[in-house]
Short mmCIF file of C-alpha atoms in Angstrom, two decimals:
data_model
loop_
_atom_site.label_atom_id
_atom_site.label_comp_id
_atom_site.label_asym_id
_atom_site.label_seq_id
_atom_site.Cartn_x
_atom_site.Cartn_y
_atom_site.Cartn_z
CA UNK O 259 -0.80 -23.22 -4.00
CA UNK O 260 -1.72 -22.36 -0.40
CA UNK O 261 -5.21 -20.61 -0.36
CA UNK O 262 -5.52 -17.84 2.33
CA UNK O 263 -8.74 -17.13 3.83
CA UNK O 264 -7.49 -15.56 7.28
CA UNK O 265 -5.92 -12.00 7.96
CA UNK O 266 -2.46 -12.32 6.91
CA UNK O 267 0.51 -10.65 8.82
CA UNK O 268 3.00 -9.49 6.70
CA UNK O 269 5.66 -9.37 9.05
CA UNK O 270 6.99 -12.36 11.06
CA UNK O 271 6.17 -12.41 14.45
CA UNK O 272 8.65 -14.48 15.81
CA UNK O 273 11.20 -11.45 15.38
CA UNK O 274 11.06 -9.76 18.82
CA UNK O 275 12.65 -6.81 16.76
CA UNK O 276 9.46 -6.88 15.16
CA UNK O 277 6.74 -7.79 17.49
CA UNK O 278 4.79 -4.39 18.01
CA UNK O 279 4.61 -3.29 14.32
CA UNK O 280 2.90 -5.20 11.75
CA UNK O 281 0.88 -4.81 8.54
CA UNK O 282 -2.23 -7.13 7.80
CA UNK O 283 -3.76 -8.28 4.36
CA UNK O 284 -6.96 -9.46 4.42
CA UNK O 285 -7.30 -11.77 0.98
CA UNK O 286 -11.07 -12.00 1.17
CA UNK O 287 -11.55 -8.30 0.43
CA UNK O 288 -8.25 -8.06 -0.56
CA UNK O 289 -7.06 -5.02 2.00
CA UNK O 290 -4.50 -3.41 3.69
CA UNK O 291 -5.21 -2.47 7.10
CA UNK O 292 -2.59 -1.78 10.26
CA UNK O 293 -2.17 -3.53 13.12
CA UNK O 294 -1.59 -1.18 15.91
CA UNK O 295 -2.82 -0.91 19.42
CA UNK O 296 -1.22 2.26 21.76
CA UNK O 297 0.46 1.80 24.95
CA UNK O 298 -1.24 3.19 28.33
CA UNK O 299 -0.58 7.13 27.60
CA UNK O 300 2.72 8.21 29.39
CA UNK O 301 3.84 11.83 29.29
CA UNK O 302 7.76 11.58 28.77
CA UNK O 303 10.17 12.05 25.37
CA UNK O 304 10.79 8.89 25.70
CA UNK O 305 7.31 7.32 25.75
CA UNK O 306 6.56 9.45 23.09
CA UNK O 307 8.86 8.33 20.61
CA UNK O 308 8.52 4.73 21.68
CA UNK O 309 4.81 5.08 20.83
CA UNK O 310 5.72 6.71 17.17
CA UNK O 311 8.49 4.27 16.47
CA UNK O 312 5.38 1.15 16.85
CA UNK O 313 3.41 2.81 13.64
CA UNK O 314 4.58 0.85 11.21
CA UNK O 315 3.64 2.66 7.61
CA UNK O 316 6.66 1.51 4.75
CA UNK O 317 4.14 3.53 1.88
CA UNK O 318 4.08 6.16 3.71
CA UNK O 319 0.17 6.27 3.70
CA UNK O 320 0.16 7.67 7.03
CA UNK O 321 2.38 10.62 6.20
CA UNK O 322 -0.45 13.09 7.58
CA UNK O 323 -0.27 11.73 10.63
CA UNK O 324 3.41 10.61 11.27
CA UNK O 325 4.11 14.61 10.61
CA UNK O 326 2.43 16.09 13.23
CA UNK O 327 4.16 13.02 15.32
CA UNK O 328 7.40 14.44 14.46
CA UNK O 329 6.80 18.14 14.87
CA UNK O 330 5.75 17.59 18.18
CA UNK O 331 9.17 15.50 18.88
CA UNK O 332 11.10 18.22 17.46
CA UNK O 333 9.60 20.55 19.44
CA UNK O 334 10.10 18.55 22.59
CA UNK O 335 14.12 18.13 21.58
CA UNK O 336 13.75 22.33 20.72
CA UNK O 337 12.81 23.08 24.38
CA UNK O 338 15.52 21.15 25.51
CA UNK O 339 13.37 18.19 27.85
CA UNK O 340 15.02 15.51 29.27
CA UNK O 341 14.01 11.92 28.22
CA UNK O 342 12.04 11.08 31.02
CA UNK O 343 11.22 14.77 32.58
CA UNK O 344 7.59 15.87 32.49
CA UNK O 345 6.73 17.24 29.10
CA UNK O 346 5.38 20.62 29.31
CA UNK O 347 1.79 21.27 29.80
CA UNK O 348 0.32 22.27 26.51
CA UNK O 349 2.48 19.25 24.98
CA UNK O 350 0.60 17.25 27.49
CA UNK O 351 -2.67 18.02 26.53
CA UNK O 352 -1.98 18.14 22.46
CA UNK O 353 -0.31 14.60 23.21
CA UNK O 354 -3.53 13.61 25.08
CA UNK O 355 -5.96 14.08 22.30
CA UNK O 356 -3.61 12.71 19.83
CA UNK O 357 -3.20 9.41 22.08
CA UNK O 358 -6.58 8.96 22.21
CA UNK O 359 -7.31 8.95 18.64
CA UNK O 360 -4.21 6.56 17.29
CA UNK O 361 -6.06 3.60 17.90
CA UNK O 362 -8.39 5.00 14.67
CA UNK O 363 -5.23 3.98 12.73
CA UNK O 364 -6.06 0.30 12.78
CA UNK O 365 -9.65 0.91 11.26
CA UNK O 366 -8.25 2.10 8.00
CA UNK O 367 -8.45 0.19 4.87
CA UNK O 368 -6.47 0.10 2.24
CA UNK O 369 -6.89 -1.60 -1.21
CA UNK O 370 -3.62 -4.21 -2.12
CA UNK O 371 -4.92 -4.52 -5.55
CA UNK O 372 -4.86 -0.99 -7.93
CA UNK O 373 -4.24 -2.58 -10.82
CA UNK O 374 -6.17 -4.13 -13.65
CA UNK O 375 -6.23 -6.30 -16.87
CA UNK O 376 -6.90 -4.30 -20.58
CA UNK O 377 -6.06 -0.91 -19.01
CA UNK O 378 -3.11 1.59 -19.43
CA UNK O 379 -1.92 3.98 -16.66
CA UNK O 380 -0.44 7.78 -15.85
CA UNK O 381 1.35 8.63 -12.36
CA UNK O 382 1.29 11.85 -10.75
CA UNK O 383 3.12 13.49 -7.99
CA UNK O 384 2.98 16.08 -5.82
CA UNK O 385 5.15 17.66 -3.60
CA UNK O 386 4.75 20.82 -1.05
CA UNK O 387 6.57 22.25 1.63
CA UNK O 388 6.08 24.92 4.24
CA UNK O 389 8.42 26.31 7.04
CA UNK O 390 7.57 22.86 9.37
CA UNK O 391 7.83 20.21 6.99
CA UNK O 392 7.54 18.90 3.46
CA UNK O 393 6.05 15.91 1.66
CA UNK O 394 5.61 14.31 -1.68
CA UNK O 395 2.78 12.02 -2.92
CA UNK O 396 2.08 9.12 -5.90
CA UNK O 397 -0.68 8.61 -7.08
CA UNK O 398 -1.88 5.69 -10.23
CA UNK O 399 -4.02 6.41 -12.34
CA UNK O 400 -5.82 3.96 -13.89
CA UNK O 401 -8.08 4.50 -17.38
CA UNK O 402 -9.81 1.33 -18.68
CA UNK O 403 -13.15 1.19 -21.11
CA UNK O 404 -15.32 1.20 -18.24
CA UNK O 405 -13.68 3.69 -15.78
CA UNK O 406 -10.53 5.64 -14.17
CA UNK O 407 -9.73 5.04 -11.15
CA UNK O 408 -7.02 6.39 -9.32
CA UNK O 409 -4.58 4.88 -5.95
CA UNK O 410 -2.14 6.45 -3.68
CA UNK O 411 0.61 4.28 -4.17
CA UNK O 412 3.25 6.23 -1.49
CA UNK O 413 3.54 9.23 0.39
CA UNK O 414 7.17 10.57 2.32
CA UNK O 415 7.56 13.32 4.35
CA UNK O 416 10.03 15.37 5.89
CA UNK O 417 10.32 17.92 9.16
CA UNK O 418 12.05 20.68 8.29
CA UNK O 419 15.55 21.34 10.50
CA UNK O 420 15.94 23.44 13.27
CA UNK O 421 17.87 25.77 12.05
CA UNK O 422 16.09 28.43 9.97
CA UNK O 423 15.47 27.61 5.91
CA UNK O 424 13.41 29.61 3.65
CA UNK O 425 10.21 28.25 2.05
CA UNK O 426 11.56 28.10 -1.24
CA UNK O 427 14.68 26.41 -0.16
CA UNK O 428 12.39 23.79 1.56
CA UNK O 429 10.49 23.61 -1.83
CA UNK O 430 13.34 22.65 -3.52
CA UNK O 431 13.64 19.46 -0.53
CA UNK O 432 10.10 18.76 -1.58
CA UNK O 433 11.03 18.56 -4.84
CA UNK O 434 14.00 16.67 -4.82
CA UNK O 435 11.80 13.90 -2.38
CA UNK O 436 9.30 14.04 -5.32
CA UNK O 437 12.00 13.33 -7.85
CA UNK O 438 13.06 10.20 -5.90
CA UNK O 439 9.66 8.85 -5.03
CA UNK O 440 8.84 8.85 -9.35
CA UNK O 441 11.77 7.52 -9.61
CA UNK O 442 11.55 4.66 -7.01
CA UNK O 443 7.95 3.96 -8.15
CA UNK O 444 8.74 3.92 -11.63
CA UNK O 445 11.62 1.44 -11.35
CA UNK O 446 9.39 -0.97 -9.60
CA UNK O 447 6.49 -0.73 -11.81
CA UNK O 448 7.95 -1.32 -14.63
CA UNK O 449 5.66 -4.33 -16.08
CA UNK O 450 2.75 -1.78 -16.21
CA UNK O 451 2.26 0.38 -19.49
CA UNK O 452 2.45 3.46 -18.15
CA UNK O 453 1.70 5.97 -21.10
CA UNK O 454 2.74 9.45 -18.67
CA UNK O 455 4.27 10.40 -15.62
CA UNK O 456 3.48 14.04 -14.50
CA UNK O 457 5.34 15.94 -11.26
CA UNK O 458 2.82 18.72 -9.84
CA UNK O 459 4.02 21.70 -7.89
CA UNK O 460 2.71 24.48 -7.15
CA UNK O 461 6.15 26.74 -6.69
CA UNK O 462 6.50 28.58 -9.34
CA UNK O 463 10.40 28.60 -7.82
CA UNK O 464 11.42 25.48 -8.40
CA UNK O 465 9.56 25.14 -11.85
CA UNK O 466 11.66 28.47 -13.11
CA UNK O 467 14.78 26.71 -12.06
CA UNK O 468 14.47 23.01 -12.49
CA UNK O 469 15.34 23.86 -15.82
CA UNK O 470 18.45 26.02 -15.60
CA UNK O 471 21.98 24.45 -15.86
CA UNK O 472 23.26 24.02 -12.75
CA UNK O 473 26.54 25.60 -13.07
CA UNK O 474 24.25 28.81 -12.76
CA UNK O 475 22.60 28.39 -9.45
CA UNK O 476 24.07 28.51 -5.73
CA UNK O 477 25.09 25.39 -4.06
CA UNK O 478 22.01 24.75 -1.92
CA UNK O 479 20.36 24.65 -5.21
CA UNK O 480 22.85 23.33 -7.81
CA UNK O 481 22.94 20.41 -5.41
CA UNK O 482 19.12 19.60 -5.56
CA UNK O 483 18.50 20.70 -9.41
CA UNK O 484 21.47 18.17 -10.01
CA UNK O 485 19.51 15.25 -8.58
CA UNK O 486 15.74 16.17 -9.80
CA UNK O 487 17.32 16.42 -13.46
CA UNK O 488 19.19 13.04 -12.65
CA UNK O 489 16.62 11.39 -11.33
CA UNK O 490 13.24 13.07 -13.58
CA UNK O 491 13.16 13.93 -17.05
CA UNK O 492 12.11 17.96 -16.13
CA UNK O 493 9.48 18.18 -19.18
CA UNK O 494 7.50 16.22 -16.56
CA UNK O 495 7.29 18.93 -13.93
CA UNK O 496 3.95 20.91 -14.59
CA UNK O 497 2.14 23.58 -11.71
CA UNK O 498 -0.88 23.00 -9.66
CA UNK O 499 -2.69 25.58 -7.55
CA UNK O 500 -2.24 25.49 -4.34
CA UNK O 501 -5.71 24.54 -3.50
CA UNK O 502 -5.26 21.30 -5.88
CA UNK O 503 -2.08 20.06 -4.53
CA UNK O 504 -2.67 16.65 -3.05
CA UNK O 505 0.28 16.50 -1.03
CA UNK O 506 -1.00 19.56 1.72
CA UNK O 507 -2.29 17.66 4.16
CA UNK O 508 0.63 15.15 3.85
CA UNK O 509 2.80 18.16 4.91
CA UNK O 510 0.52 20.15 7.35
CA UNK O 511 -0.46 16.80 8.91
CA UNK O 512 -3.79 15.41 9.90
CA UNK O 513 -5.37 13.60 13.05
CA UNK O 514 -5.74 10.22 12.75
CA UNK O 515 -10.00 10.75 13.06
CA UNK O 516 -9.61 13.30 10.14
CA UNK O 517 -7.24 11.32 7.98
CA UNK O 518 -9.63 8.09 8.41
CA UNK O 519 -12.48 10.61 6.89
CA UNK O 520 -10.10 11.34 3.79
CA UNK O 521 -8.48 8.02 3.90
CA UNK O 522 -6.83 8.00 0.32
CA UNK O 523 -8.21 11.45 -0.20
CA UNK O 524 -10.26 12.01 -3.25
CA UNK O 525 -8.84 10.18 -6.37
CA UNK O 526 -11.39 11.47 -8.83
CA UNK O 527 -9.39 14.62 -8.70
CA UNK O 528 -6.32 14.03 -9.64
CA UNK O 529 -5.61 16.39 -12.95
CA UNK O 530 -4.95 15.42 -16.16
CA UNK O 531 -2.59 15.75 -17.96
CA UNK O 532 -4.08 17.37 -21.61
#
């Protein structure tokens, strides 16, 4: 058996598909960390999304960040600038700031290992939305004799189109993204005992209709109820306060310098589920 003792890339480099993204595991302290270094600053659509497209992030653990990313693309393709005009000024400056603080990203740590021997586990998920975007989280938590701990397993989110939706339209997206990431997660860890799986939202919307038969509800919704009660059992969908929900700053986005102070937020307070 080959015994690492080196940062490990986990993607090849000899791809030159694949040459500016990467993800590194460090199996001495057994980490996650990214491998990302920003291009001299350039102030065009284009450079802009070529700089986004190089953060590499398949768990989504950078979903703070990657959101403001994309709201300030679809703002750029909502004023209508070329792809290599000058960007407007106050883009310029917002981009600027941003630039300066992506090479944070590659500082952040992230534990591979969240699971243990003798121990039994929950998930939870949260979802929110607002007029720009929305996002759902999931989080495992872990309860052995000794301790709970709990791990942001993956994060998604979304910018909300151009055209004009309501909030609680959008929090039925959020919830429908929420229903698919428990479901994805829970298909692949299916080797762990997990004894509950809770969905936490705080719209009091979509927990009034989750429920409803869907011959009942308009086709925006019909068509999103459909999949949450396809893909969720909905006696798992339970409300949060706002304040609580974990998935906020996933949706209103976060610097990379104030993400690396929250860097898997604060598992401790992840709710029960008694």
């Amino acid at each position: 058996m080959v015994k690492y003792t080196q940062p490990v890339t986990l993607i090849k480099q000899e791809s030159e598909q694949t040459k500016v993204l990467g993800l590194n595991w460090d199996p001495k302290a057994d980490v996650l960390s990214y491998k990302y270094q920003p291009n001299p600053v350039k102030y065009s659509k284009r450079a802009i999304l070529s700089e986004i497209a190089r953060i590499y992030d398949p768990l989504g653990l950078l979903s703070p960040v990657t959101t403001d990313l994309k709201r300030l693309m679809k703002y750029l393709w909502l004023v209508a600038v070329g792809w290599d005009e000058p960007i407007p000024e106050e883009v310029a400056t917002v981009w600027n700031e941003y630039h300066q603080e992506l090479p944070v990203l590659a500082t952040l740590k992230i534990p591979h290992l969240v699971t243990h021997t003798c121990a039994s586990y929950e998930l939870h998920g949260f979802s929110d939305s607002s007029e720009a975007a929305y996002a759902a989280v999931v989080y495992i938590r872990e309860t052995s004799e000794s301790q709970t701990n709990c791990h942001l397993l993956m994060g998604k989110s979304k910018i909300a189109p151009a055209s004009k939706v309501s909030v609680p339209r959008l929090e039925f997206c959020g919830a429908w993204l929420h229903a698919c990431l428990i479901n994805y997660v829970q298909q692949h860890l299916e080797v762990l005992k997990i004894l509950n799986v809770t969905a936490w939202t705080d719209s009091t919307v979509v927990l009034s209709l989750i429920r409803t038969p869907t011959v009942r509800l308009k086709t925006f919704v019909e068509k999103r109820v459909a999949k949450i009660q396809q893909l969720t059992d909905t006696k798992i969908w339970r409300h949060i306060p706002t304040r609580d929900n974990l998935a906020d700053c996933a949706f209103r986005g976060l610097g990379p310098n104030d993400l690396a102070t929250r860097v898997m937020l604060e598992r401790s307070n992840i709710p029960t589920s008694t």
